[in-house]
Coordinates of C-alpha atoms and ligand atoms in Angstrom, one line a residue:
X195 CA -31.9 -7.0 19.0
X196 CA -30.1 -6.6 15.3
X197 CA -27.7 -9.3 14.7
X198 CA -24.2 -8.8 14.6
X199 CA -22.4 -7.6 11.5
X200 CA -19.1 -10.0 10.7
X201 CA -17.2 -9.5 7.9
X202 CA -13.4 -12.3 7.0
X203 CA -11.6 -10.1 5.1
X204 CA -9.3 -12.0 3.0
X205 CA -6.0 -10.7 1.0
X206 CA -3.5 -12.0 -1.2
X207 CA -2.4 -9.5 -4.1
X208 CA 1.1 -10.2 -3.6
X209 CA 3.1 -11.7 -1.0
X210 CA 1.4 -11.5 2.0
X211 CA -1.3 -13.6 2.8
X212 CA -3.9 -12.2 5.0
X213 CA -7.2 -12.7 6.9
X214 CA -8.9 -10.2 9.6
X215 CA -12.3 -10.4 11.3
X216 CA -14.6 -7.2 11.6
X217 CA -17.3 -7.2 14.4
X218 CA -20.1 -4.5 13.8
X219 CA -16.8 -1.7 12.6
X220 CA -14.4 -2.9 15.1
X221 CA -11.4 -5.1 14.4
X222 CA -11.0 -7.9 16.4
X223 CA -8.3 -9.9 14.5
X224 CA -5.8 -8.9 11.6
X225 CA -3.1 -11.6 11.1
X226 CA -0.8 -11.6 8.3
X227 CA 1.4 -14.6 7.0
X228 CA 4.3 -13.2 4.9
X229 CA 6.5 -14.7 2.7
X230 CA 10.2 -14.5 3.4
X231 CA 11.0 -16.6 0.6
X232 CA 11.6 -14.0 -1.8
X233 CA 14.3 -11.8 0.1
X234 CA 16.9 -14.0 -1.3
X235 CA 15.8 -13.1 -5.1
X236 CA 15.5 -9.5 -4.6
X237 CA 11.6 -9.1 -5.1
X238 CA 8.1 -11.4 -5.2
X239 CA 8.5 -14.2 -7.7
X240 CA 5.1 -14.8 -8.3
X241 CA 5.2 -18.5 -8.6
X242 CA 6.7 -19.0 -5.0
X243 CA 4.1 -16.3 -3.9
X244 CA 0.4 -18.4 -5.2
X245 CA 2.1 -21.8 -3.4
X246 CA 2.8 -19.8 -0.2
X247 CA -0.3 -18.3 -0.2
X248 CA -2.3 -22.0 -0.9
X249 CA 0.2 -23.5 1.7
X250 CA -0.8 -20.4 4.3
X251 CA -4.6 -19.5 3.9
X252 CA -6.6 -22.2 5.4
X253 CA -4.4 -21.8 8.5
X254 CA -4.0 -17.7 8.6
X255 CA -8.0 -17.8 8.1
X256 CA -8.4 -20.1 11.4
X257 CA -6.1 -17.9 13.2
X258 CA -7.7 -14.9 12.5
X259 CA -11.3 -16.0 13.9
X260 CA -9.6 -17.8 17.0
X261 CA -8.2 -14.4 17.8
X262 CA -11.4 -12.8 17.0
X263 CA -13.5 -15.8 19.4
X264 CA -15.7 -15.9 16.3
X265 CA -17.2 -19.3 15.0
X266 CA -17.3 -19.6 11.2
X267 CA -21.0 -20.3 11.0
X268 CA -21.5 -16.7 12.7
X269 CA -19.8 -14.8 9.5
X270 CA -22.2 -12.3 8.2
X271 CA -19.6 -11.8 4.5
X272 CA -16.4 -13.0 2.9
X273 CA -14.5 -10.0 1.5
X274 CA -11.9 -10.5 -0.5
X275 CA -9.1 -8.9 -2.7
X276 CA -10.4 -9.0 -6.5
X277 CA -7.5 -7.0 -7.9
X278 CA -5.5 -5.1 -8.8
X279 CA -2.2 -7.4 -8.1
X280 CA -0.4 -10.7 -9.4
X281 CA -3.1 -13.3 -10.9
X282 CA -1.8 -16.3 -9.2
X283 CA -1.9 -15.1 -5.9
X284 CA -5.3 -13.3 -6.4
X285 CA -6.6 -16.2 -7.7
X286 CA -6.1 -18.4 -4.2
X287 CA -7.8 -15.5 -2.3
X288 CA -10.7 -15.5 -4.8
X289 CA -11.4 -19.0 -5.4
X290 CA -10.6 -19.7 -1.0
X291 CA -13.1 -17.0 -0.4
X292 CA -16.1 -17.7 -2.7
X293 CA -16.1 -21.5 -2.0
X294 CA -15.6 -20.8 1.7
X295 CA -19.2 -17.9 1.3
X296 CA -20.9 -20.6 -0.8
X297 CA -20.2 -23.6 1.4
X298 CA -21.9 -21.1 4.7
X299 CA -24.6 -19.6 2.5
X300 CA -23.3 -15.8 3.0
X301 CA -22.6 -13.5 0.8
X302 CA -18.8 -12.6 -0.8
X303 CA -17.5 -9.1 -1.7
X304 CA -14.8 -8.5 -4.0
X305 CA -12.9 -5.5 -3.2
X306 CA -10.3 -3.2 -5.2
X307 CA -7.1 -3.6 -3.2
X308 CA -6.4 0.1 -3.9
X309 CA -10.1 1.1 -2.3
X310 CA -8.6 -1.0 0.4
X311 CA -5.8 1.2 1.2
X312 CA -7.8 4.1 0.7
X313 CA -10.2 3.0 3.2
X314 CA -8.0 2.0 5.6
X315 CA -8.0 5.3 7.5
X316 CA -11.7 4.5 8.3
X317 CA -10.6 1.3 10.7
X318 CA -10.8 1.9 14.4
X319 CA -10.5 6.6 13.2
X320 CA -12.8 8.5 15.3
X321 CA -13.0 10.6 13.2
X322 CA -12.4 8.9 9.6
X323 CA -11.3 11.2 6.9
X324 CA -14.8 13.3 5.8
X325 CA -15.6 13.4 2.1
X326 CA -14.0 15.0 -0.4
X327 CA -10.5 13.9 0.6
X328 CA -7.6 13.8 -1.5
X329 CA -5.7 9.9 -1.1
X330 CA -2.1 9.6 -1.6
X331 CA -1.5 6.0 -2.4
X332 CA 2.1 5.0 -1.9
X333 CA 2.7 1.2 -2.8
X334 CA 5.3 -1.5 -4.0
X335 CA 2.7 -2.1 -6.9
X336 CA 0.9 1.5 -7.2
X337 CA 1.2 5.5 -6.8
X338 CA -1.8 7.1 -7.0
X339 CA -3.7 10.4 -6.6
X340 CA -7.4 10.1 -6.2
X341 CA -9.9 12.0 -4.9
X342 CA -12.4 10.5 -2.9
X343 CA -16.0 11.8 -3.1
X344 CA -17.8 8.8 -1.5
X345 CA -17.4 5.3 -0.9
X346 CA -17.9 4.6 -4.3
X347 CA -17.3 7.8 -6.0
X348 CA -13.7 8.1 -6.5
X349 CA -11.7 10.2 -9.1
X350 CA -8.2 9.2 -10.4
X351 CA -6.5 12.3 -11.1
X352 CA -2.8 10.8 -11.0
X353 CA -0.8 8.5 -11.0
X354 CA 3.0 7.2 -12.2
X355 CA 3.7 6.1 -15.7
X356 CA 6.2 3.4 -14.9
X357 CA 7.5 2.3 -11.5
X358 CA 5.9 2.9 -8.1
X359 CA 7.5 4.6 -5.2
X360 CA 8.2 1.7 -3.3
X361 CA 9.5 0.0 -6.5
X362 CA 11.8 2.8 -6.4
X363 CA 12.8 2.5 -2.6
X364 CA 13.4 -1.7 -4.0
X365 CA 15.0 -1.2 -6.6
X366 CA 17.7 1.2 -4.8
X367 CA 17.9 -1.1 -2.4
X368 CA 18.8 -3.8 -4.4
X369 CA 21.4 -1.7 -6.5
X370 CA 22.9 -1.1 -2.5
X371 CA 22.8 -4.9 -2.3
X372 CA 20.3 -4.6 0.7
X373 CA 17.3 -7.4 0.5
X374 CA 14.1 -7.3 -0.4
X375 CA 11.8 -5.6 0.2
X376 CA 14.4 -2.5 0.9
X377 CA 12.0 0.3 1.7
X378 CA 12.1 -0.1 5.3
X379 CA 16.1 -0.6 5.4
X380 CA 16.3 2.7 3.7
X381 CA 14.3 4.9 5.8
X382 CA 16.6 2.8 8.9
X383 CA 20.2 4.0 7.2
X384 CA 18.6 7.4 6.3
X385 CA 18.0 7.9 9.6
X386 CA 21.6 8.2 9.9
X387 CA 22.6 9.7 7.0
X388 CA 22.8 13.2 5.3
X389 CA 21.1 13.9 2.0
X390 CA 24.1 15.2 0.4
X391 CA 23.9 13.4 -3.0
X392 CA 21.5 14.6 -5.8
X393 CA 19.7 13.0 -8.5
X394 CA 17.8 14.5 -11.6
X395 CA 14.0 14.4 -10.8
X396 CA 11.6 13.8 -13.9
X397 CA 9.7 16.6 -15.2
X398 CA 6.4 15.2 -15.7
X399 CA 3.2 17.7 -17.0
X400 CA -0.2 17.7 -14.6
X401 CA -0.5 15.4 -12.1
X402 CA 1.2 12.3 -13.1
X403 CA 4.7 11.0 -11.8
X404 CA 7.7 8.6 -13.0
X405 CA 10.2 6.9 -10.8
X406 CA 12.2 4.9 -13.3
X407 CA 14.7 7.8 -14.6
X408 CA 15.4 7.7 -11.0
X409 CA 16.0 4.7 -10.9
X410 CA 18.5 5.1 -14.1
X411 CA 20.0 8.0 -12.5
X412 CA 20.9 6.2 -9.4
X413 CA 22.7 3.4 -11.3
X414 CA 24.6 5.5 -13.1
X415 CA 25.7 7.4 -10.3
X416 CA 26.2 4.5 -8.2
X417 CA 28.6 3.0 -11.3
X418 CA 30.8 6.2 -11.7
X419 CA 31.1 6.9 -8.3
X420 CA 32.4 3.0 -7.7
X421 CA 34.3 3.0 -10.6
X422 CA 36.5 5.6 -8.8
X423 CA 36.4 4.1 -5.6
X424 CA 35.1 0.2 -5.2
X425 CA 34.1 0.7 -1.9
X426 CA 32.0 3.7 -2.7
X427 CA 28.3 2.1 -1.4
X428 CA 29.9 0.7 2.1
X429 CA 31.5 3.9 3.2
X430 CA 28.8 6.8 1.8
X431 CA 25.4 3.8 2.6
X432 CA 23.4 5.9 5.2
X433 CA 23.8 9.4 2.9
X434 CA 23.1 7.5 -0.5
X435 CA 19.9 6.3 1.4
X436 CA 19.0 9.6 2.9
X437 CA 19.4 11.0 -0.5
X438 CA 17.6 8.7 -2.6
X439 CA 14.6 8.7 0.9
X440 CA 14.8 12.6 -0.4
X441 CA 14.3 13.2 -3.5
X442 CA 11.2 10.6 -3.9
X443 CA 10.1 12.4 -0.9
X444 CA 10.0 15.9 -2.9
X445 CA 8.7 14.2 -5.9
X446 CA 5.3 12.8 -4.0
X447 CA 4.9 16.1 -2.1
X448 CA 5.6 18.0 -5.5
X449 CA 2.3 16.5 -6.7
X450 CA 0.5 16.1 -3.6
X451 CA 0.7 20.1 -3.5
X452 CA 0.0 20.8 -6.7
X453 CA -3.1 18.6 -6.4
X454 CA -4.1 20.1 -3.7
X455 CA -4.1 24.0 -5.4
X456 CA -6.1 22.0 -8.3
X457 CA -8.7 20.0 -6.5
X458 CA -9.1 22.0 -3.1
X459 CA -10.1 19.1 -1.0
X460 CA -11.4 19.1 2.7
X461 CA -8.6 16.8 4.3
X462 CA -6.0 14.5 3.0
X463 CA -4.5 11.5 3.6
X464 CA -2.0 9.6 3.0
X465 CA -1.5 5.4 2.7
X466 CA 0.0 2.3 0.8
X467 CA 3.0 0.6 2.5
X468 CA 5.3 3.4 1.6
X469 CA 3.2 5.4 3.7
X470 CA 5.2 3.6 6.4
X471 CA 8.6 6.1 5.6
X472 CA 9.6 8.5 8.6
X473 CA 10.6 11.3 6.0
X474 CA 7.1 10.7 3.7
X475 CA 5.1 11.1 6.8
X476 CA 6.7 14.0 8.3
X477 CA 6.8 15.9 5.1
X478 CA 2.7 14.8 4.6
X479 CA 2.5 16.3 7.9
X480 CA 4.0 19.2 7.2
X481 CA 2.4 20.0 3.5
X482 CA -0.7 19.9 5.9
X483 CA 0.4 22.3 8.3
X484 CA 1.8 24.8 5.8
X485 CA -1.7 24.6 3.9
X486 CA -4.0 24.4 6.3
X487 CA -5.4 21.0 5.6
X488 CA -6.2 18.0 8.0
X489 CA -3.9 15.1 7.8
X490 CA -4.4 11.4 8.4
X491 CA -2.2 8.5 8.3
X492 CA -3.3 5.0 9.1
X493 CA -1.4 3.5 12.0
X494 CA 1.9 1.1 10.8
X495 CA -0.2 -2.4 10.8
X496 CA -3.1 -0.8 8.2
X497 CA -0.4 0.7 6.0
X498 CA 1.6 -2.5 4.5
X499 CA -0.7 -4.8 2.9
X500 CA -3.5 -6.4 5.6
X501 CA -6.8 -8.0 5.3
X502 CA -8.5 -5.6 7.8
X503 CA -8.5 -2.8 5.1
X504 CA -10.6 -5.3 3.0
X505 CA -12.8 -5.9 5.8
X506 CA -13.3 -2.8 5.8
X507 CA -14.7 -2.0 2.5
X508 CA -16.5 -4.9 2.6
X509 CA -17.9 -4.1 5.7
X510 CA -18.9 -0.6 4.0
X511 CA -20.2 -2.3 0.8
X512 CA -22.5 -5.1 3.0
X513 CA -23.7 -1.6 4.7
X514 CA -24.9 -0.6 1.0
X515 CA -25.9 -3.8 -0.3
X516 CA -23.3 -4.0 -2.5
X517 CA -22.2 -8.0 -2.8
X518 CA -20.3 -9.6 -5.6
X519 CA -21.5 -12.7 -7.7
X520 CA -20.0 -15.9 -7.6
X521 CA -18.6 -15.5 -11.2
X522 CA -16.5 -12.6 -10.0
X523 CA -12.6 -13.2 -11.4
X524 CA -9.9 -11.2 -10.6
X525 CA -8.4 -8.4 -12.3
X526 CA -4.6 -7.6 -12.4
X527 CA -4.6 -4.1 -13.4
X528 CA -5.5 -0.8 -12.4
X529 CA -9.5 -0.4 -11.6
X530 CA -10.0 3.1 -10.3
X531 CA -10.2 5.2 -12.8
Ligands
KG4_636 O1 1.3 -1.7 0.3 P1 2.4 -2.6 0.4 O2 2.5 -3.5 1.6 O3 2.3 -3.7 -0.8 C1 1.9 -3.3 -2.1 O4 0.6 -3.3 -2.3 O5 2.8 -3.0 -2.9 O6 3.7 -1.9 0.1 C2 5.0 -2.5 0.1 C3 6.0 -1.5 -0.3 C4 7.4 -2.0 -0.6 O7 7.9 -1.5 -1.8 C5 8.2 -1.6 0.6 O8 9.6 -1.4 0.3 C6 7.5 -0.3 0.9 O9 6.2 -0.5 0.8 N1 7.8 0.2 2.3 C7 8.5 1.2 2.6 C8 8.6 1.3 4.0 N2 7.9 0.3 4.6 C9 7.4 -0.4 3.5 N3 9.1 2.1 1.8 C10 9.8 3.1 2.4 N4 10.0 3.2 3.7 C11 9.4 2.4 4.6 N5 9.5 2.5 5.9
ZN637 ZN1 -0.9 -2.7 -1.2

């Protein structure tokens, strides 16, 4: 009889500590710690994020393989998030997971949080995406266009020059005065609202985006607009959400299409936390209709940030033979490429 294949996945790029247990594919735990601490600043202060994540991974760890039934000594791999994120909270993942792998004798993996997302779709899909598929990473930290060939042949062939999507959604928020993070407050008020405001959208060459003239826009709009009447954000909140939830909307699909025309690719899919927006999804679903492409979104839990997307891939990597060596330190900036 082969032995079972069991992979801790372990993340920690920014404020959510997480740990999930793979059995032979199949997730059997995937529990997240997050870190309300930050909603009163308005966004991750990455000093509060490393303690919370020291103060939370021994325990989210021993939840996880209670959940999954599965004793530590029967671990197969330790897969971890290398990068790309913030170093302090990176560096609790790391240094937790390669001690934890050393002290059993099993191998650890470090894995690319962005392969993470992309790989995501391949948790519990029947079927997963089939190569080549085009990804559309939507995150707080990242927006990116790649083309996936392989599990390890991947093709950057955009991405924003300055501020993420979801930094966008945040950032808006936080002009509206709503907490952090305010992506999913957004696409609530939207819901309700009419997307009757419009903002310039960048004009960017190829395949590359930029959020932060948005962002400028919106401030300026939202100052002229109060100037003339103080209560301008209470009384017009739902359509300044539904307009803002709009136009980022028509810039990702924008590019997504174009990309499309360019690299012809079999399926596509979208992912990242953003991923989670009502209006993102349905236009996604949409672009695929209209040109005759297969779509795939990961459910809502494999979206946000989560440890069984790094499972995952280092399930996938164990499968190649692909392990990391214990000197492995993690990286804070962009490693597809
Ligand atoms: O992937 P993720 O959990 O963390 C990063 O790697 O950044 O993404 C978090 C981002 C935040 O910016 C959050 O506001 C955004 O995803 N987000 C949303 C929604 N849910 C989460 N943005 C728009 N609509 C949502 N429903
Ligand atoms: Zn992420």
């Amino acid at each position: 009889m082969e032995k079972d294949r069991i992979i801790l996945g372990i993340e920690s790029s920014c404020d959510d500590t997480g740990a999930a247990i793979m059995k032979n594919g199949k997730i059997l735990a995937n529990v997240i710690a997050d870190q309300k601490v930050h909603a009163k600043y308005g966004g991750v202060v990455p000093e509060l994020a490393s303690r919370a994540h020291q103060k939370n991974i021994v325990p989210t760890v021993q939840i996880a393989l209670e959940e999954a039934g599965v004793k530590k000594e029967e671990l197969s791999a330790i897969a971890y998030t290398k990068g790309p994120g913030l170093m302090g909270s990176l560096l609790v993942g790391t240094s937790f997971a390669k001690s934890m792998a050393m002290s059993l004798g099993i191998p650890s993996i470090g894995v690319d949080h962005m392969r993470g997302h992309i790989f995501s779709h391949f948790i519990d899909q029947d079927p997963p995406p089939a190569f080549p598929f085009l990804s559309l990473v939507v995150s707080g930290g990242h927006t990116q266009l790649v083309m996936v060939r392989g599990p390890h042949d991947m093709e950057l062939i955009g991405k924003t020059l300055d501020d993420a999507a979801g930094e966008a959604f945040d950032k808006t928020a936080k002009m509206l005065g709503l907490p952090y993070p305010g992506g999913p407050i957004i696409d609530r008020k939207a819901r309700s609202g009419t997307a009757r405001f419009s903002f310039n959208k960048p004009r960017i060459e190829g395949l590359d985006m930029s959020f932060s003239g948005l962002k400028t826009s919106i401030l300026y709009f939202l100052r002229d607009e109060k100037e003339k009447d103080p209560g301008f954000i209470e009384q017009h909140m739902d359509d300044i959400c539904a307009s803002v939830q709009s136009v980022i909307t028509e810039i990702l699909m924008e590019k997504l299409e174009k990309a499309i025309r360019i690299h012809r690719p079999q399926e596509i899919a979208l992912a990242g936390g953003v991923a989670a927006n009502s209006q993102i999804r349905e236009a996604f679903e949409k672009m695929g209709k209209t040109m005759d492409i297969k779509t795939h979104i990961p459910p809502f839990k494999y979206c946000t940030d989560n440890a069984a997307m790094i499972a995952m891939v280092g399930d996938i990597d164990l499968g190649h033979g692909r392990v990391s060596s214990l000197d492995t330190v993690p990286i804070t900036s962009q490693s597809i490429g």
